[in-house]
XYZ file of C-alpha atoms in Angstrom:
727
model
C -18.652 35.235 -1.303
C -18.565 31.466 -0.802
C -16.296 30.967 -3.831
C -13.907 33.687 -2.660
C -13.759 32.111 0.777
C -13.002 28.679 -0.689
C -10.179 30.072 -2.805
C -8.601 31.718 0.229
C -8.467 28.403 2.082
C -6.599 26.491 -0.634
C -2.892 26.655 -1.326
C -0.685 25.205 -4.010
C 2.577 23.820 -2.655
C 5.651 22.581 -4.491
C 7.252 19.254 -3.613
C 10.648 20.860 -4.207
C 12.302 21.607 -0.876
C 12.785 25.114 0.383
C 16.566 25.285 0.586
C 18.180 26.921 3.598
C 21.792 27.880 3.136
C 24.356 27.973 5.908
C 25.643 31.433 6.849
C 29.072 30.799 5.313
C 27.599 29.918 1.940
C 25.034 32.704 2.123
C 27.751 35.278 2.700
C 29.636 34.061 -0.362
C 26.575 34.298 -2.604
C 24.873 37.175 -0.807
C 21.612 35.310 -0.267
C 19.038 37.370 1.545
C 18.605 36.149 5.123
C 20.405 32.910 4.286
C 17.488 31.464 2.287
C 17.335 30.635 -1.393
C 14.386 29.171 -3.225
C 15.156 26.147 -5.375
C 11.741 26.463 -6.999
C 8.305 27.938 -6.361
C 7.473 26.469 -2.981
C 4.177 28.315 -2.704
C 1.847 29.652 -5.371
C -1.076 31.902 -4.546
C -4.423 30.730 -5.885
C -6.160 33.622 -7.678
C -9.088 34.976 -5.717
C -11.381 34.688 -8.713
C -10.556 31.006 -9.226
C -12.345 28.955 -6.614
C -12.464 25.906 -8.861
C -8.728 25.210 -8.705
C -8.094 21.458 -8.793
C -5.109 19.163 -8.683
C -5.580 18.309 -12.375
C -4.652 21.920 -13.231
C -1.418 21.868 -11.251
C 2.033 21.675 -12.813
C 4.041 18.530 -12.234
C 5.632 18.358 -8.794
C 3.008 20.590 -7.132
C 0.348 19.730 -4.583
C -2.988 21.275 -3.703
C -3.479 21.687 0.060
C -6.906 22.019 1.672
C -7.402 22.555 5.384
C -10.239 20.986 7.389
C -11.363 20.959 10.997
C -13.620 18.459 12.724
C -17.300 18.998 13.450
C -19.586 16.931 15.695
C -22.506 17.083 13.271
C -20.200 16.079 10.412
C -18.867 13.146 12.437
C -22.446 11.974 13.048
C -23.275 12.238 9.337
C -20.087 10.396 8.421
C -21.036 7.530 10.726
C -24.512 7.524 9.222
C -23.003 7.278 5.732
C -20.960 4.232 6.733
C -24.058 2.637 8.266
C -25.967 3.347 5.058
C -23.251 1.604 3.048
C -23.476 -1.458 5.257
C -27.282 -1.151 5.153
C -27.464 -1.525 1.362
C -25.415 -4.732 1.516
C -27.511 -6.018 4.423
C -30.733 -5.249 2.538
C -29.577 -7.285 -0.457
C -28.674 -10.160 1.862
C -32.114 -10.011 3.503
C -33.879 -10.176 0.131
C -31.721 -13.162 -0.883
C -32.392 -14.942 2.424
C -36.107 -14.208 2.063
C -36.035 -15.958 -1.311
C -34.865 -19.123 0.443
C -37.348 -18.692 3.286
C -34.673 -17.967 5.940
C -36.167 -14.722 7.239
C -39.767 -15.267 8.300
C -41.080 -18.614 9.484
C -39.213 -20.695 6.923
C -41.587 -19.506 4.181
C -40.243 -18.291 0.858
C -41.085 -14.648 0.161
C -42.171 -14.236 3.775
C -41.382 -10.527 3.666
C -42.503 -9.943 0.098
C -45.830 -11.131 -1.273
C -44.701 -13.213 -4.235
C -41.902 -13.984 -6.653
C -42.642 -11.065 -8.997
C -42.589 -8.521 -6.171
C -39.418 -10.032 -4.748
C -37.688 -9.902 -8.142
C -38.765 -6.295 -8.699
C -37.592 -5.208 -5.267
C -34.263 -7.015 -5.723
C -33.631 -5.360 -9.102
C -34.502 -1.933 -7.659
C -32.328 -2.364 -4.551
C -29.505 -3.907 -6.602
C -29.257 -0.854 -8.853
C -29.415 1.628 -5.975
C -26.810 -0.318 -3.989
C -24.485 -0.480 -7.008
C -24.758 3.285 -7.567
C -24.206 4.009 -3.862
C -21.168 1.711 -3.565
C -19.594 3.048 -6.764
C -19.960 6.571 -5.391
C -18.357 5.502 -2.103
C -15.409 3.958 -3.944
C -14.979 7.029 -6.123
C -14.618 9.358 -3.139
C -13.201 7.011 -0.493
C -9.988 9.076 -0.164
C -11.954 12.288 0.406
C -15.062 10.862 2.082
C -14.129 11.790 5.644
C -13.290 15.370 4.672
C -16.697 15.851 3.062
C -18.049 15.826 6.613
C -15.473 18.283 7.962
C -15.483 22.064 7.719
C -13.012 23.537 5.228
C -10.850 26.179 6.868
C -7.551 28.005 6.453
C -4.367 25.980 6.813
C -3.253 27.527 10.154
C -6.573 26.463 11.729
C -6.667 23.027 10.122
C -6.625 19.824 12.125
C -6.380 17.815 8.912
C -4.764 18.782 5.598
C -5.906 17.081 2.401
C -3.029 16.769 -0.058
C -3.932 16.327 -3.716
C -1.516 15.764 -6.560
C -1.475 14.340 -10.023
C -0.304 10.764 -10.307
C 2.242 10.806 -13.076
C 2.327 7.958 -15.569
C 5.375 6.908 -17.549
C 4.389 5.965 -21.102
C 6.568 3.220 -22.567
C 4.729 2.397 -25.806
C 7.530 3.667 -28.094
C 5.148 4.524 -30.951
C 3.934 0.959 -31.450
C 0.243 1.918 -31.256
C -2.143 1.458 -34.170
C -4.911 3.901 -34.986
C -7.515 2.112 -32.878
C -5.236 2.003 -29.859
C -4.374 5.678 -30.272
C -8.062 6.600 -30.504
C -8.954 4.627 -27.386
C -5.983 6.062 -25.491
C -6.986 9.604 -26.457
C -10.561 9.009 -25.262
C -9.295 7.398 -22.057
C -7.012 10.348 -21.285
C -9.887 12.769 -21.904
C -12.079 10.895 -19.413
C -9.262 10.776 -16.862
C -8.700 14.531 -17.087
C -12.427 15.327 -17.083
C -13.194 13.417 -13.900
C -9.787 13.760 -12.221
C -9.130 10.022 -12.124
C -5.374 10.659 -12.040
C -5.594 12.658 -8.810
C -4.303 11.100 -5.615
C -5.709 12.503 -2.374
C -4.420 11.782 1.120
C -5.406 13.280 4.453
C -2.606 14.188 6.876
C -3.220 15.126 10.491
C -1.479 18.323 11.567
C 1.054 18.045 14.389
C 2.737 20.640 16.562
C 6.169 21.054 18.131
C 6.027 24.221 20.157
C 4.729 26.941 17.866
C 5.594 24.995 14.688
C 2.833 23.227 12.786
C 3.643 20.452 10.326
C 2.284 17.435 8.465
C 3.917 14.168 7.417
C 3.174 13.312 3.791
C 4.735 10.255 2.209
C 7.408 10.049 4.912
C 8.446 13.689 4.371
C 7.825 16.550 6.792
C 6.150 19.740 5.559
C 6.304 22.671 7.993
C 3.804 25.519 7.900
C 5.443 28.822 6.954
C 3.316 31.731 8.096
C 4.820 34.176 5.599
C 4.076 31.888 2.663
C 0.793 30.696 4.151
C 1.529 27.116 3.148
C 3.339 23.945 4.171
C 6.838 23.455 2.770
C 9.550 20.828 2.999
C 13.082 21.983 3.752
C 16.614 21.086 2.750
C 19.849 22.595 4.028
C 22.783 23.471 1.763
C 25.909 23.543 3.906
C 28.284 24.416 1.120
C 28.987 24.076 -2.561
C 32.769 23.643 -2.417
C 35.140 21.425 -0.486
C 36.461 24.374 1.489
C 33.022 25.623 2.544
C 32.072 22.150 3.738
C 35.295 21.817 5.713
C 34.362 25.056 7.491
C 31.473 23.117 9.106
C 33.873 20.846 11.022
C 32.844 22.290 14.411
C 29.342 20.850 14.145
C 26.201 22.442 15.602
C 24.979 23.777 18.883
C 21.978 22.177 20.571
C 19.792 25.148 19.637
C 20.766 24.946 15.964
C 20.210 21.194 15.902
C 16.763 21.492 17.522
C 15.719 24.155 15.003
C 16.812 22.002 12.078
C 15.202 18.910 13.586
C 11.903 20.766 13.672
C 12.271 21.665 9.994
C 13.342 18.340 8.476
C 12.067 15.895 11.097
C 13.895 13.072 12.796
C 16.242 10.932 10.734
C 13.896 7.966 10.806
C 11.462 6.828 8.100
C 8.276 5.441 9.606
C 6.512 2.909 7.401
C 2.879 2.193 8.197
C 1.915 -1.459 7.824
C -1.798 -2.084 8.524
C -3.045 -5.013 10.517
C -4.421 -7.984 8.610
C -8.132 -7.043 9.086
C -7.443 -3.470 7.940
C -5.388 -4.686 4.995
C -8.174 -7.090 4.029
C -10.751 -4.292 4.095
C -8.465 -2.115 1.961
C -8.143 -4.957 -0.540
C -11.878 -5.746 -0.706
C -12.959 -2.117 -0.994
C -12.198 -1.839 -4.730
C -14.092 -1.852 -8.022
C -12.995 -5.401 -8.843
C -14.443 -6.911 -5.691
C -17.557 -4.713 -6.018
C -18.226 -6.186 -9.459
C -17.679 -9.691 -8.128
C -19.983 -9.091 -5.157
C -22.831 -7.700 -7.257
C -22.591 -10.649 -9.670
C -22.629 -13.127 -6.795
C -25.714 -11.487 -5.276
C -27.575 -12.140 -8.529
C -26.403 -15.737 -8.607
C -27.335 -16.331 -4.980
C -30.768 -14.871 -5.553
C -31.463 -16.879 -8.705
C -30.912 -20.232 -6.960
C -27.324 -20.688 -8.163
C -26.104 -20.661 -4.573
C -23.784 -23.683 -4.947
C -21.900 -22.135 -7.853
C -21.910 -18.732 -6.164
C -20.661 -20.244 -2.893
C -17.733 -21.942 -4.619
C -16.762 -18.744 -6.411
C -17.127 -16.746 -3.199
C -14.707 -19.102 -1.435
C -12.190 -18.840 -4.290
C -12.407 -15.027 -4.303
C -11.984 -14.763 -0.536
C -9.086 -17.222 -0.464
C -7.285 -15.320 -3.222
C -7.877 -12.052 -1.368
C -6.497 -13.550 1.862
C -3.398 -14.831 0.063
C -2.797 -11.523 -1.703
C -3.137 -9.499 1.505
C -0.899 -11.914 3.422
C 1.884 -11.705 0.817
C 1.589 -7.930 0.494
C 1.731 -7.321 4.233
C 4.678 -9.660 4.615
C 6.585 -7.748 1.947
C 5.621 -4.412 3.522
C 6.959 -5.589 6.869
C 10.199 -6.433 5.098
C 10.345 -2.900 3.714
C 9.536 -1.588 7.188
C 12.539 -3.459 8.594
C 14.710 -1.968 5.852
C 13.477 1.586 6.428
C 13.089 1.806 10.200
C 16.708 1.491 11.251
C 18.401 3.461 13.973
C 21.552 3.173 16.029
C 23.822 5.073 18.386
C 26.643 7.285 17.139
C 29.014 9.945 18.436
C 28.261 13.493 17.366
C 29.960 16.813 17.990
C 27.461 19.092 19.728
C 28.378 22.351 21.442
C 32.043 21.588 20.744
C 32.124 18.241 22.579
C 31.535 14.654 21.506
C 28.320 13.102 22.809
C 26.502 9.802 22.346
C 23.364 10.371 20.279
C 20.587 8.417 18.581
C 20.946 8.479 14.781
C 17.287 9.533 14.587
C 18.373 12.908 16.039
C 20.928 13.620 13.309
C 20.355 16.758 11.221
C 22.254 18.358 8.323
C 25.357 20.035 9.723
C 26.158 17.441 12.384
C 29.680 16.022 12.512
C 29.717 12.276 13.202
C 32.616 10.073 14.290
C 33.011 6.981 12.089
C 33.751 3.549 13.476
C 34.500 0.316 11.656
C 31.474 -1.937 11.065
C 28.993 0.872 11.699
C 26.025 1.416 9.385
C 25.819 4.881 7.867
C 22.418 6.430 8.625
C 22.705 9.603 6.545
C 24.211 11.017 3.383
C 27.359 12.973 4.065
C 30.913 13.783 3.077
C 34.211 12.761 4.660
C 35.821 15.588 6.594
C 38.735 13.698 8.031
C 40.373 10.317 7.482
C 39.592 7.689 4.890
C 36.673 5.259 4.817
C 36.073 1.975 3.007
C 32.371 1.216 2.662
C 30.225 -1.592 1.320
C 27.632 -0.045 -1.021
C 26.241 -3.331 -2.336
C 22.889 -2.945 -0.565
C 22.339 0.487 -2.121
C 24.043 0.525 -5.529
C 24.756 -3.159 -6.159
C 28.519 -2.525 -6.248
C 30.018 -5.826 -5.114
C 33.484 -4.490 -4.285
C 34.304 -2.198 -1.341
C 34.545 1.481 -2.231
C 37.164 3.846 -0.855
C 36.064 7.312 0.276
C 38.558 10.162 0.608
C 38.467 13.307 2.765
C 37.538 16.661 1.275
C 40.365 18.855 0.045
C 40.936 22.318 1.457
C 40.436 23.880 -1.949
C 37.671 25.713 -3.793
C 36.639 22.568 -5.692
C 32.950 22.345 -6.577
C 31.072 19.707 -4.610
C 27.891 18.099 -5.900
C 26.920 14.749 -4.331
C 25.159 13.725 -7.560
C 28.294 14.335 -9.609
C 30.552 11.340 -10.120
C 33.576 13.463 -9.234
C 32.171 14.146 -5.747
C 31.085 10.580 -5.002
C 34.649 9.691 -4.013
C 34.207 12.012 -1.001
C 30.599 11.063 -0.162
C 29.071 8.365 2.008
C 25.460 7.295 1.737
C 22.767 6.075 4.079
C 22.293 2.319 4.057
C 25.963 1.525 3.431
C 28.261 -0.141 5.946
C 31.733 0.988 6.979
C 34.187 -1.873 6.546
C 37.322 -0.006 7.555
C 38.389 3.491 8.427
C 41.643 5.188 9.338
C 42.082 4.543 13.037
C 39.144 4.351 15.397
C 37.471 6.699 17.787
C 38.671 7.131 21.327
C 37.968 4.370 23.767
C 36.605 6.367 26.686
C 32.964 6.181 27.673
C 30.563 8.448 25.780
C 28.781 11.296 27.454
C 25.096 12.109 27.439
C 23.733 15.127 25.649
C 22.461 16.514 28.941
C 25.758 16.586 30.838
C 27.984 17.683 27.937
C 31.090 16.315 29.635
C 33.967 15.911 27.133
C 34.792 12.264 26.542
C 38.374 12.805 25.503
C 40.587 15.553 24.246
C 41.647 13.402 21.277
C 39.754 13.873 18.037
C 38.298 10.868 16.199
C 40.523 10.087 13.251
C 37.585 9.683 10.849
C 34.682 12.140 10.713
C 31.847 12.796 8.309
C 29.573 15.796 7.855
C 25.837 15.080 7.635
C 24.404 16.591 4.444
C 21.011 14.915 4.047
C 18.742 12.868 6.271
C 15.488 10.961 6.063
C 13.834 10.897 2.602
C 16.364 13.384 1.216
C 18.982 10.595 1.215
C 19.405 8.204 -1.693
C 18.153 5.365 0.498
C 15.125 7.413 1.549
C 14.245 8.157 -2.067
C 14.593 4.463 -2.869
C 12.180 3.557 -0.071
C 9.746 6.210 -1.296
C 9.829 4.699 -4.781
C 9.092 1.281 -3.294
C 6.222 2.486 -1.112
C 4.746 4.868 -3.693
C 5.650 3.427 -7.107
C 5.222 5.335 -10.342
C 2.646 4.026 -12.784
C 4.030 2.638 -16.026
C 1.993 2.240 -19.193
C 3.183 -0.382 -21.667
C 1.820 -1.476 -25.018
C -0.136 -4.248 -23.333
C -1.936 -1.666 -21.150
C -3.005 0.293 -24.225
C -4.202 -2.882 -25.908
C -6.000 -3.978 -22.745
C -8.218 -0.891 -22.899
C -9.262 -1.826 -26.429
C -10.079 -5.354 -25.268
C -12.138 -4.060 -22.344
C -14.097 -1.745 -24.625
C -14.768 -4.661 -27.008
C -16.003 -6.814 -24.134
C -18.176 -3.977 -22.853
C -19.714 -3.609 -26.292
C -20.258 -7.367 -26.477
C -21.795 -7.435 -23.012
C -24.107 -4.533 -23.848
C -25.276 -6.207 -27.069
C -25.983 -9.585 -25.486
C -27.691 -7.926 -22.512
C -29.983 -6.036 -24.886
C -30.644 -9.188 -26.915
C -31.554 -11.069 -23.739
C -34.082 -8.405 -22.759
C -35.520 -8.272 -26.303
C -35.696 -11.984 -27.050
C -37.087 -12.982 -23.640
C -39.907 -10.488 -23.671
C -38.518 -7.630 -21.562
C -39.751 -9.143 -18.296
C -38.000 -9.430 -14.931
C -36.447 -12.818 -15.674
C -34.757 -11.486 -18.820
C -32.828 -8.960 -16.700
C -31.289 -11.782 -14.657
C -30.332 -13.838 -17.701
C -28.887 -10.713 -19.301
C -26.599 -10.272 -16.292
C -25.622 -13.940 -16.470
C -24.444 -13.417 -20.043
C -22.539 -10.283 -19.052
C -20.836 -12.193 -16.232
C -19.678 -14.720 -18.812
C -18.050 -11.937 -20.832
C -16.405 -10.639 -17.636
C -15.995 -13.740 -15.404
C -15.947 -12.779 -11.708
C -13.237 -15.393 -11.163
C -10.856 -13.804 -13.688
C -9.367 -11.291 -11.203
C -9.087 -14.052 -8.612
C -7.224 -16.259 -11.083
C -4.799 -13.415 -11.818
C -4.270 -12.803 -8.095
C -3.545 -16.480 -7.450
C -1.022 -16.549 -10.296
C 0.676 -13.398 -9.028
C 0.707 -14.734 -5.464
C 2.365 -17.990 -6.534
C 4.968 -16.009 -8.496
C 5.576 -13.716 -5.503
C 6.098 -16.744 -3.265
C 8.667 -18.153 -5.682
C 10.463 -14.811 -5.729
C 10.411 -14.686 -1.941
C 12.287 -17.987 -1.804
C 15.025 -16.238 -3.799
C 15.026 -13.330 -1.303
C 13.192 -11.049 -3.762
C 10.224 -9.207 -2.262
C 7.399 -7.472 -4.102
C 4.659 -5.324 -2.552
C 2.968 -4.440 -5.868
C 2.037 -7.838 -7.320
C 0.878 -6.592 -10.777
C 4.485 -5.506 -11.392
C 5.346 -9.207 -11.675
C 3.298 -9.352 -14.882
C 5.360 -6.488 -16.294
C 8.578 -8.325 -15.468
C 7.304 -11.186 -17.585
C 7.426 -8.893 -20.621
C 11.193 -8.355 -20.283
C 13.002 -9.918 -23.214
C 16.460 -8.363 -22.977
C 18.580 -7.294 -20.001
C 21.899 -5.451 -20.298
C 24.575 -5.558 -17.578
C 27.407 -3.063 -17.320
C 29.388 -5.079 -14.743
C 30.237 -8.197 -16.711
C 33.462 -8.732 -14.775
C 31.554 -8.855 -11.504
C 29.098 -11.366 -12.953
C 31.511 -13.688 -14.711
C 34.531 -13.701 -12.418
C 35.169 -13.159 -8.739
C 38.092 -10.777 -9.309
C 40.668 -9.289 -11.674
C 43.913 -10.919 -12.809
C 47.046 -9.208 -14.085
C 47.924 -10.426 -17.581
C 50.682 -8.357 -19.176
C 51.997 -4.921 -20.159
C 52.581 -3.780 -23.735
C 54.893 -0.787 -24.007
C 54.975 1.717 -26.879
C 58.392 2.800 -28.130
C 58.849 5.115 -31.114
C 55.095 4.905 -31.967
C 55.336 1.119 -32.156
C 53.785 -1.501 -29.893
C 56.256 -3.871 -28.274
C 55.615 -7.422 -27.207
C 53.312 -8.198 -24.285
C 55.473 -8.574 -21.177
C 54.296 -10.384 -18.050
C 57.485 -9.873 -16.018
C 57.285 -6.436 -14.405
C 61.016 -6.329 -13.691
C 61.798 -6.340 -17.424
C 59.858 -3.123 -17.995
C 61.450 0.318 -18.048
C 61.767 2.252 -14.784
C 59.164 4.827 -15.810
C 56.575 2.169 -16.621
C 57.242 0.432 -13.287
C 56.766 3.702 -11.406
C 53.591 4.408 -13.385
C 52.094 0.996 -12.633
C 52.970 1.320 -8.944
C 51.640 4.860 -8.510
C 48.787 5.534 -10.993
C 45.945 4.116 -8.924
C 43.740 4.950 -5.942
C 44.363 1.809 -3.894
C 45.287 2.200 -0.265
C 46.365 -0.072 2.550
C 44.341 -0.275 5.753
C 45.227 -2.786 8.454
C 47.692 -4.462 6.071
C 44.966 -5.023 3.469
C 44.768 -3.362 0.068
C 41.433 -1.617 -0.528
C 40.207 -0.009 -3.713
C 39.002 -0.677 -7.217
C 39.774 -4.278 -8.232
C 41.742 -3.070 -11.260
C 43.854 -0.764 -9.094
C 44.478 -3.422 -6.456
C 45.521 -6.081 -8.949
C 47.697 -3.603 -10.847
C 49.562 -2.554 -7.700
C 49.966 -6.101 -6.384
C 51.529 -7.162 -9.683
C 54.341 -4.632 -9.210
C 55.458 -6.063 -5.862
C 55.741 -2.565 -4.360
C 54.356 -1.603 -0.951
C 52.529 1.460 0.395
C 53.397 3.566 3.398
C 50.449 5.837 4.208
C 51.787 9.221 5.222
C 50.461 10.880 8.319
C 48.330 13.972 8.272
C 50.389 17.070 7.537
C 52.938 15.283 5.349
C 53.945 16.860 2.038
C 52.900 13.794 0.020
C 49.812 11.601 -0.003
C 51.537 8.193 -0.068
C 55.049 6.803 -0.145
C 55.667 3.838 -2.439
C 58.655 1.547 -1.943
C 59.882 -0.886 -4.600
C 61.350 -4.349 -3.899
C 64.812 -2.882 -4.583
C 64.009 -0.093 -2.034
C 63.505 2.650 -4.615
C 61.137 5.247 -3.186
C 58.626 7.580 -4.826
C 56.157 9.979 -3.236
C 52.628 10.598 -4.544
C 52.418 14.402 -4.580
C 48.980 14.815 -6.161
C 46.201 12.458 -7.182
C 43.176 13.194 -9.355
C 40.584 10.498 -8.787
C 38.990 8.549 -11.599
C 35.826 10.107 -13.053
C 33.409 8.228 -15.258
C 32.667 11.329 -17.307
C 36.384 11.913 -17.911
C 37.215 8.178 -18.155
C 40.652 8.741 -16.684
C 42.702 9.450 -13.579
C 46.156 10.931 -13.077
C 48.885 11.259 -10.471
C 51.989 13.362 -9.951
C 54.789 11.433 -8.253
C 58.271 12.444 -7.204
C 61.242 10.121 -7.500
C 63.052 10.377 -4.148
C 66.413 9.646 -5.760
C 66.315 12.127 -8.653
C 63.749 14.567 -7.184
C 62.139 14.484 -10.610
C 58.324 14.703 -10.770
C 56.529 12.350 -13.166
C 52.904 12.733 -14.277
C 51.039 9.552 -15.225
C 47.556 9.258 -16.739
C 45.492 6.075 -16.834
C 42.173 5.707 -18.618
C 40.128 4.020 -21.306
C 41.666 3.262 -24.680
C 39.550 5.948 -26.338
C 40.313 8.622 -23.742
C 44.093 8.084 -23.830
C 44.103 8.337 -27.615
C 42.092 11.557 -27.474
C 44.411 13.383 -25.075
C 47.717 12.028 -26.434
C 49.809 13.796 -29.073
C 48.792 12.583 -32.510
C 52.392 11.914 -33.554
C 52.917 9.610 -30.550
C 49.974 7.269 -31.267
C 50.828 4.052 -33.195
C 49.073 3.569 -36.510
C 47.597 0.245 -35.378
C 46.435 1.661 -32.004
C 42.713 1.012 -32.616
C 43.258 -2.540 -33.886
C 45.524 -3.562 -30.991
C 43.325 -2.047 -28.275
C 40.187 -3.554 -29.829
C 41.823 -6.975 -29.753
C 42.627 -6.589 -26.056
C 39.077 -5.407 -25.342
C 37.591 -8.480 -27.041
C 39.618 -10.629 -24.646
C 38.104 -8.767 -21.676
C 41.292 -6.865 -20.849
C 41.554 -3.263 -19.675
């Protein structure tokens, strides 16, 4: 009965979001009740299996256990903490008694003689070590051991367990010994669940909705599924379906979605210095150091032990200080909010960006920071994505097209219409109205004019690219390199050495009490207590040097991994080696033969001039050309100028040559990395003839061109240009 009851109170939950589809999309795909599962968000635990554990879960799943508080359990938990402190205090009392600091200044005042004192110390030392190791092993679950396990709807605290994935990067460079040790290590990890991460989350309520916050993501309790689930909203899968969301949300719809996904604000917990110091000291490394120092203090090596204690504490202080400083930096990066104008109930209101939800329509202003992932509904936007993607040049974003074109924000073809959280708007077409904003309570229209640039919110919080980046920083994935595999072999060799010399010390010195102490001294030489402190000091110095270069690290051991990097490859050599692009020349092909390189644009044929002036995605905003550096330099070299057509015009842009020739851009297909090309259809105003131009990589143009039109020396000529760094 007890096992059945335990199985009923545990649920397996997927980290994949439960996707809610907007009514327009649901009607197109005939989703039942507007909900589609992107994966198994809840798995029933079999009633006969009460021993389900996180180690048995598939990747991306979590085991949820509900607990409620109990007064008797709280008392026992406090007693356990006092017992932990009591073991340390008892060892300190025995050490002080050895020096006569406890009772009347007499050595062994509490214990009769040296032999009794040594025996009691050895006995207490072993019991304290076992107790403290047990406390460290279950520190994540310790508080819940003194709570009552219950069903999730009744829980005040939910314990989330999941497997900590490890990325193996050994690349088959292991020898037989390393493979054997790794196999044994993995077996031990699976047997004792050492790869399981457990975290307790307090349940919270908004009205009748119960939820938890786990790793900055909200999980809402779904009564039908009997489990907590995270949610994501799919507003549409085509340009046209997304444009249908231009009216925004009502207050009721926004409140319902806000309850599901949480506010658009990532809270990063940074502990105080005392708490951070306790978290740092409560680890196996410092436990080993402490137990070694107790032996040294007791055996009259107090001067040496005192020096090492000071070094260990100083290194711990430095490490905690640097880590907390870096975490505060991450907190400043994550916890950002601002004011924006949002369409709610059909009117524009002033709203905190933390209240944004998928489906909101936001007015875009120049110099504003984007706080969500979205798509451009109206107008054009030029954004700075350097803080998110590293792209040094401004990126132009275009409005969605009123066509049934597939939209996927992760697809390179859709990125031209998407804006991302953490980026900054440099320019946009026009600006929003200048009248004073309204409050959400009054709902008084601010102006009848529509903002010229609007975006649709698609993802918020940790669902955004910036949110996922912050999650990776706060909760990094473990990487296993060759050096980690070799380190396990070294540790096993040292353990074997320590065990042998400890046994020899006991055997050669007569198996008395003193031999135990000297055996531990030899072991502490094999594993010096100062070794971890030396590593911490080295990492701290390296972190401080990085900080001076505006590089922050919250996981100091990662610095050691960076030291193993021998080769780095950059795909943006032009950005690194030169501040911009320069026009060099044009080489025409006539009758399948390359002509001479020509730097004077006016000497080129009319078709080539029109192609150079039109086959690009550059635009002009506030009398400044914005776009890809290649496009901008190409257009500037022609000497033509752009007249952006107003909304509703039959062409996208009008291009005017220095001799006043005019062409209209009828259609433009943006550049795609997968396709390696872009194309435009332009109409000559004088002849009314439509020209189609394609621009792309050397390889792509050769692939799509007619074979009989490609020069025989095409590969040799293009390779020569590429070696000179030319496009």
